[in-house]
Amino acid sequence: MSRWLTEAVPRGRVAAFRTLVYLFVAADLVVFTPWVRTRVAVPGELYQPLLVGRVLPLPTPTQTLVTVVFWALLLLALLAATGRAPRLLGWAVFALYFEWMIVAMSYGKVDHDRFGLLVALAVLPTAGRARHGDTTRTEAGGWALRVTQIAVICTYFLAAWAKLRFGGLDWLTGSVLARAILRRGTELADLLASVPYLLIVAQFGIVAFEALSPVIFMLKERWRLATVGFFYSFHLVTIATITISFAPHLVAMTSFLPLERVRPVVWARRLARRGRDAGPTTGVAPALAGQASAAGRPDGP
């Protein structure tokens, strides 16, 4: 079991995952959850902190607190994305984002799509230093990615458990998806809803897929990657039909992917080098050749 938990992975994979996660945290603040800053306008008595917020205990959000957390987290996340000071910056980003999520989720609604991302932020500082493109393998990095993978799959499996625990068999045979389509459905969703019994079949399929998601750890790498592709396609359909993105979860799920093969900076440098090599000679040789032929002399000196 310990060998499976600490299966070594290339350091380049850890570096790429770290950069992606921290860049998403910065984007999350300004794109997905900027509304957290408006929570300070809500009366303090409506703030009902999560259990962890009561145990610590954490203060009731104020304008100053939320503003400081926002700007500090934005700056530190961008710095952490460079891979520098992975432990110091990593723990700081985790603590600040954890507080950001407590403020966000302590007013009556808790989103389960952030569990995997929070776990990733908690374990990345333990992975140590890692450089993009480094092929040497690390068990510490492998453990960080494995724990994130487990959190991602727990999100699916526990979602199925919650559906059956609170909704029972009625969740499978009821009008759950129909209500979601009425609230926030797209034209594609309306088209699918017109097919008899398709939504009921989809509800059975969703619970089955979530309940069986742990099987991914038993698959060989090729089939595991194909299964992850299916997971992404499921969320693509979800976005296209009922406009629910699960963006943080999708970022955490990249822990399954060989991210060390994705190196946009290297690709950009290669394209720029090709452009420089081809630029000065393009169009010159044909023109000279044409002039020589027109003069009736052989090409060349």
Short mmCIF file of C-alpha atoms in Angstrom, two decimals:
data_model
loop_
_atom_site.label_atom_id
_atom_site.label_comp_id
_atom_site.label_asym_id
_atom_site.label_seq_id
_atom_site.Cartn_x
_atom_site.Cartn_y
_atom_site.Cartn_z
CA MET A 1 0.00 0.00 0.00
CA SER A 2 2.80 2.42 0.89
CA ARG A 3 4.51 1.72 -2.44
CA TRP A 4 1.28 2.58 -4.26
CA LEU A 5 0.81 5.79 -2.28
CA THR A 6 4.37 6.95 -2.94
CA GLU A 7 4.76 5.73 -6.52
CA ALA A 8 7.50 7.94 -7.97
CA VAL A 9 6.64 10.38 -10.75
CA PRO A 10 8.81 12.76 -12.83
CA ARG A 11 9.58 16.03 -11.07
CA GLY A 12 8.49 17.80 -14.23
CA ARG A 13 4.97 16.50 -13.68
CA VAL A 14 4.91 17.91 -10.17
CA ALA A 15 6.23 21.27 -11.40
CA ALA A 16 3.59 21.48 -14.14
CA PHE A 17 0.78 20.51 -11.76
CA ARG A 18 1.99 23.03 -9.17
CA THR A 19 2.06 25.85 -11.73
CA LEU A 20 -1.41 24.97 -13.01
CA VAL A 21 -2.94 24.80 -9.52
CA TYR A 22 -1.50 28.09 -8.31
CA LEU A 23 -2.41 29.91 -11.52
CA PHE A 24 -5.96 28.63 -11.12
CA VAL A 25 -6.08 29.96 -7.56
CA ALA A 26 -5.19 33.41 -8.88
CA ALA A 27 -7.79 33.11 -11.64
CA ASP A 28 -10.38 31.83 -9.18
CA LEU A 29 -10.13 35.01 -7.14
CA VAL A 30 -10.86 37.30 -10.08
CA VAL A 31 -13.01 35.11 -12.35
CA PHE A 32 -14.91 32.43 -10.43
CA THR A 33 -15.26 33.67 -6.84
CA PRO A 34 -14.88 37.48 -6.79
CA TRP A 35 -18.34 37.52 -5.18
CA VAL A 36 -16.73 36.40 -1.92
CA ARG A 37 -15.69 40.02 -1.38
CA THR A 38 -19.36 41.02 -1.27
CA ARG A 39 -20.00 38.76 1.74
CA VAL A 40 -18.87 41.56 4.06
CA ALA A 41 -22.01 43.47 3.10
CA VAL A 42 -24.15 40.71 4.64
CA PRO A 43 -25.10 41.17 8.33
CA GLY A 44 -22.66 39.36 10.62
CA GLU A 45 -25.39 37.30 12.28
CA LEU A 46 -25.95 35.50 8.99
CA TYR A 47 -22.39 34.19 9.05
CA GLN A 48 -22.62 30.53 10.10
CA PRO A 49 -19.06 29.21 9.85
CA LEU A 50 -18.33 25.64 8.88
CA LEU A 51 -17.25 23.27 11.64
CA VAL A 52 -13.57 24.02 11.05
CA GLY A 53 -14.31 27.72 11.31
CA ARG A 54 -15.90 27.17 14.70
CA VAL A 55 -13.18 24.87 16.01
CA LEU A 56 -10.22 27.16 15.20
CA PRO A 57 -12.12 29.65 15.75
CA LEU A 58 -12.01 32.11 12.87
CA PRO A 59 -13.30 35.70 13.05
CA THR A 60 -16.44 36.97 11.38
CA PRO A 61 -15.42 38.37 7.97
CA THR A 62 -14.87 42.12 7.76
CA GLN A 63 -14.01 44.40 4.87
CA THR A 64 -10.40 44.62 6.02
CA LEU A 65 -9.99 40.88 6.53
CA VAL A 66 -11.41 39.89 3.16
CA THR A 67 -9.46 42.59 1.29
CA VAL A 68 -6.17 41.56 2.89
CA VAL A 69 -6.80 37.88 2.16
CA PHE A 70 -7.71 38.66 -1.45
CA TRP A 71 -4.62 40.72 -2.33
CA ALA A 72 -2.19 38.60 -0.31
CA LEU A 73 -3.51 35.40 -1.85
CA LEU A 74 -3.42 36.81 -5.37
CA LEU A 75 0.20 37.91 -5.03
CA LEU A 76 1.43 34.77 -3.27
CA ALA A 77 -0.36 32.42 -5.69
CA LEU A 78 1.36 34.06 -8.66
CA LEU A 79 4.72 33.81 -6.90
CA ALA A 80 4.10 30.16 -5.95
CA ALA A 81 3.30 29.35 -9.59
CA THR A 82 6.96 30.03 -10.42
CA GLY A 83 8.02 27.12 -8.20
CA ARG A 84 10.15 29.26 -5.90
CA ALA A 85 10.12 28.61 -2.14
CA PRO A 86 7.62 25.76 -2.61
CA ARG A 87 7.12 25.08 1.09
CA LEU A 88 6.92 28.65 2.40
CA LEU A 89 4.72 29.96 -0.42
CA GLY A 90 2.76 26.71 -0.64
CA TRP A 91 1.70 26.71 3.00
CA ALA A 92 0.85 30.41 2.84
CA VAL A 93 -1.34 29.94 -0.23
CA PHE A 94 -3.10 26.97 1.34
CA ALA A 95 -3.85 28.86 4.57
CA LEU A 96 -5.16 31.94 2.77
CA TYR A 97 -7.24 30.00 0.25
CA PHE A 98 -8.64 27.86 3.06
CA GLU A 99 -9.83 31.03 4.80
CA TRP A 100 -11.21 32.33 1.48
CA MET A 101 -13.27 29.16 1.09
CA ILE A 102 -14.54 29.27 4.67
CA VAL A 103 -15.82 32.79 4.07
CA ALA A 104 -17.37 31.71 0.77
CA MET A 105 -19.10 28.60 2.11
CA SER A 106 -20.35 29.83 5.51
CA TYR A 107 -23.54 31.47 4.29
CA GLY A 108 -25.68 28.41 3.57
CA LYS A 109 -24.15 26.82 0.45
CA VAL A 110 -21.15 24.48 0.28
CA ASP A 111 -19.70 23.51 -3.11
CA HIS A 112 -18.17 20.04 -3.20
CA ASP A 113 -16.19 20.73 -6.39
CA ARG A 114 -13.38 22.38 -4.37
CA PHE A 115 -12.43 19.43 -2.20
CA GLY A 116 -9.80 18.06 -4.58
CA LEU A 117 -8.25 21.49 -5.11
CA LEU A 118 -8.00 22.13 -1.37
CA VAL A 119 -6.30 18.77 -0.86
CA ALA A 120 -3.88 19.58 -3.69
CA LEU A 121 -2.99 22.89 -2.03
CA ALA A 122 -2.46 21.08 1.29
CA VAL A 123 -0.06 18.46 -0.09
CA LEU A 124 1.88 20.37 -2.74
CA PRO A 125 4.19 22.03 -0.18
CA THR A 126 5.38 18.55 0.83
CA ALA A 127 6.48 17.69 -2.72
CA GLY A 128 9.65 19.77 -2.48
CA ARG A 129 11.41 21.49 -5.34
CA ALA A 130 10.62 20.50 -8.91
CA ARG A 131 11.61 22.00 -12.25
CA HIS A 132 9.70 21.88 -15.50
CA GLY A 133 11.04 19.19 -17.80
CA ASP A 134 12.96 17.38 -15.05
CA THR A 135 12.69 13.62 -15.71
CA THR A 136 14.12 12.47 -12.38
CA ARG A 137 11.51 10.76 -10.27
CA THR A 138 10.31 11.71 -6.81
CA GLU A 139 8.33 9.71 -4.27
CA ALA A 140 7.35 12.84 -2.34
CA GLY A 141 5.83 14.30 -5.50
CA GLY A 142 4.17 10.99 -6.27
CA TRP A 143 2.55 10.99 -2.84
CA ALA A 144 1.23 14.53 -3.35
CA LEU A 145 -0.32 13.62 -6.70
CA ARG A 146 -1.73 10.32 -5.39
CA VAL A 147 -3.44 11.99 -2.43
CA THR A 148 -4.95 14.55 -4.80
CA GLN A 149 -6.20 11.74 -7.05
CA ILE A 150 -7.84 10.05 -4.07
CA ALA A 151 -9.57 13.32 -3.17
CA VAL A 152 -10.84 13.68 -6.74
CA ILE A 153 -12.31 10.18 -6.76
CA CYS A 154 -13.77 10.65 -3.26
CA THR A 155 -15.62 13.67 -4.64
CA TYR A 156 -17.38 11.39 -7.13
CA PHE A 157 -17.95 8.43 -4.82
CA LEU A 158 -19.23 10.50 -1.90
CA ALA A 159 -21.50 12.43 -4.28
CA ALA A 160 -23.17 9.13 -5.21
CA TRP A 161 -23.43 8.23 -1.52
CA ALA A 162 -25.04 11.59 -0.72
CA LYS A 163 -27.55 11.22 -3.56
CA LEU A 164 -28.72 7.85 -2.30
CA ARG A 165 -28.50 8.82 1.38
CA PHE A 166 -30.62 11.97 1.13
CA GLY A 167 -32.60 11.35 -2.06
CA GLY A 168 -32.96 7.59 -1.95
CA LEU A 169 -34.18 5.76 -5.01
CA ASP A 170 -36.30 8.81 -5.82
CA TRP A 171 -33.11 10.56 -6.95
CA LEU A 172 -32.77 7.91 -9.65
CA THR A 173 -36.38 7.89 -10.82
CA GLY A 174 -37.42 11.45 -9.99
CA SER A 175 -37.15 14.75 -11.85
CA VAL A 176 -33.76 15.95 -10.58
CA LEU A 177 -32.30 16.69 -14.01
CA ALA A 178 -35.60 18.04 -15.26
CA ARG A 179 -35.65 20.64 -12.48
CA ALA A 180 -32.02 21.54 -13.18
CA ILE A 181 -32.84 22.07 -16.85
CA LEU A 182 -35.80 24.28 -15.97
CA ARG A 183 -33.60 26.41 -13.71
CA ARG A 184 -30.46 26.78 -15.82
CA GLY A 185 -30.72 24.58 -18.88
CA THR A 186 -29.47 25.40 -22.37
CA GLU A 187 -31.01 24.76 -25.77
CA LEU A 188 -29.07 21.50 -25.97
CA ALA A 189 -30.58 20.44 -22.64
CA ASP A 190 -34.07 21.26 -23.90
CA LEU A 191 -33.41 19.08 -26.94
CA LEU A 192 -32.24 16.14 -24.79
CA ALA A 193 -35.16 16.57 -22.38
CA SER A 194 -37.59 15.99 -25.24
CA VAL A 195 -36.36 12.39 -25.64
CA PRO A 196 -38.62 10.09 -23.56
CA TYR A 197 -36.97 8.59 -20.45
CA LEU A 198 -33.52 9.90 -21.44
CA LEU A 199 -33.18 11.99 -18.27
CA ILE A 200 -34.09 9.01 -16.07
CA VAL A 201 -31.48 6.88 -17.84
CA ALA A 202 -28.97 9.72 -17.36
CA GLN A 203 -29.67 9.84 -13.62
CA PHE A 204 -29.01 6.11 -13.29
CA GLY A 205 -25.85 6.56 -15.35
CA ILE A 206 -24.56 9.44 -13.21
CA VAL A 207 -24.92 7.51 -9.96
CA ALA A 208 -23.39 4.38 -11.49
CA PHE A 209 -20.41 6.28 -12.85
CA GLU A 210 -19.81 8.08 -9.55
CA ALA A 211 -20.16 4.93 -7.46
CA LEU A 212 -17.78 2.97 -9.70
CA SER A 213 -15.20 5.76 -10.03
CA PRO A 214 -12.70 4.13 -7.59
CA VAL A 215 -12.18 1.39 -10.20
CA ILE A 216 -9.87 3.84 -11.97
CA PHE A 217 -7.07 2.91 -9.57
CA MET A 218 -7.23 -0.70 -10.74
CA LEU A 219 -6.73 0.14 -14.41
CA LYS A 220 -3.52 0.17 -16.40
CA GLU A 221 -2.20 3.57 -17.42
CA ARG A 222 -3.67 3.55 -20.92
CA TRP A 223 -7.17 2.73 -19.70
CA ARG A 224 -6.80 5.05 -16.73
CA LEU A 225 -6.12 7.98 -19.05
CA ALA A 226 -9.09 6.99 -21.20
CA THR A 227 -11.28 6.94 -18.09
CA VAL A 228 -10.07 10.40 -17.10
CA GLY A 229 -10.98 11.51 -20.61
CA PHE A 230 -14.48 10.15 -19.99
CA PHE A 231 -14.65 12.12 -16.72
CA TYR A 232 -13.77 15.32 -18.59
CA SER A 233 -16.33 14.58 -21.28
CA PHE A 234 -18.96 14.13 -18.57
CA HIS A 235 -18.21 17.59 -17.22
CA LEU A 236 -18.20 19.01 -20.75
CA VAL A 237 -21.75 17.72 -21.22
CA THR A 238 -22.68 19.13 -17.81
CA ILE A 239 -21.44 22.58 -18.81
CA ALA A 240 -23.17 22.38 -22.18
CA THR A 241 -26.53 21.36 -20.69
CA ILE A 242 -26.98 22.82 -17.21
CA THR A 243 -24.01 25.28 -17.15
CA ILE A 244 -22.25 23.85 -14.08
CA SER A 245 -18.49 23.99 -14.61
CA PHE A 246 -16.75 22.18 -11.69
CA ALA A 247 -13.61 24.12 -12.70
CA PRO A 248 -11.64 23.55 -9.44
CA HIS A 249 -12.35 19.82 -9.63
CA LEU A 250 -11.21 19.69 -13.26
CA VAL A 251 -7.91 21.33 -12.31
CA ALA A 252 -7.34 18.85 -9.47
CA MET A 253 -8.11 15.98 -11.85
CA THR A 254 -5.08 16.86 -13.98
CA SER A 255 -3.11 15.05 -11.26
CA PHE A 256 -3.89 11.91 -13.29
CA LEU A 257 -2.30 13.28 -16.46
CA PRO A 258 1.32 13.16 -17.70
CA LEU A 259 1.62 16.93 -17.48
CA GLU A 260 5.39 16.83 -17.91
CA ARG A 261 4.77 16.37 -21.65
CA VAL A 262 2.95 19.71 -21.86
CA ARG A 263 5.61 22.43 -22.08
CA PRO A 264 4.16 25.56 -23.73
CA VAL A 265 7.25 27.67 -23.05
CA VAL A 266 9.49 25.19 -24.88
CA TRP A 267 7.02 24.99 -27.76
CA ALA A 268 6.90 28.77 -28.04
CA ARG A 269 10.70 28.97 -28.09
CA ARG A 270 10.88 26.36 -30.86
CA LEU A 271 8.35 28.23 -32.96
CA ALA A 272 10.21 31.51 -32.44
CA ARG A 273 13.53 29.84 -33.38
CA ARG A 274 12.01 28.40 -36.55
CA GLY A 275 10.63 31.81 -37.42
CA ARG A 276 14.05 33.44 -37.00
CA ASP A 277 15.81 30.72 -39.02
CA ALA A 278 13.33 30.90 -41.89
CA GLY A 279 12.79 34.65 -41.90
CA PRO A 280 15.97 36.08 -43.53
CA THR A 281 16.14 33.54 -46.39
CA THR A 282 12.50 33.40 -47.33
CA GLY A 283 11.94 34.88 -50.77
CA VAL A 284 15.62 35.85 -51.33
CA ALA A 285 16.97 32.76 -53.07
CA PRO A 286 14.08 32.42 -55.54
CA ALA A 287 14.43 36.09 -56.49
CA LEU A 288 18.18 35.82 -57.12
CA ALA A 289 17.70 32.59 -59.03
CA GLY A 290 15.13 34.24 -61.24
CA GLN A 291 17.41 37.21 -61.95
CA ALA A 292 20.30 34.92 -62.91
CA SER A 293 18.15 32.92 -65.28
CA ALA A 294 16.80 36.06 -66.87
CA ALA A 295 20.35 37.29 -67.54
CA GLY A 296 21.18 34.11 -69.35
CA ARG A 297 23.97 33.15 -66.97
CA PRO A 298 24.13 30.06 -64.78
CA ASP A 299 22.96 30.41 -61.19
CA GLY A 300 25.62 30.94 -58.53
CA PRO A 301 28.83 32.95 -58.35
#
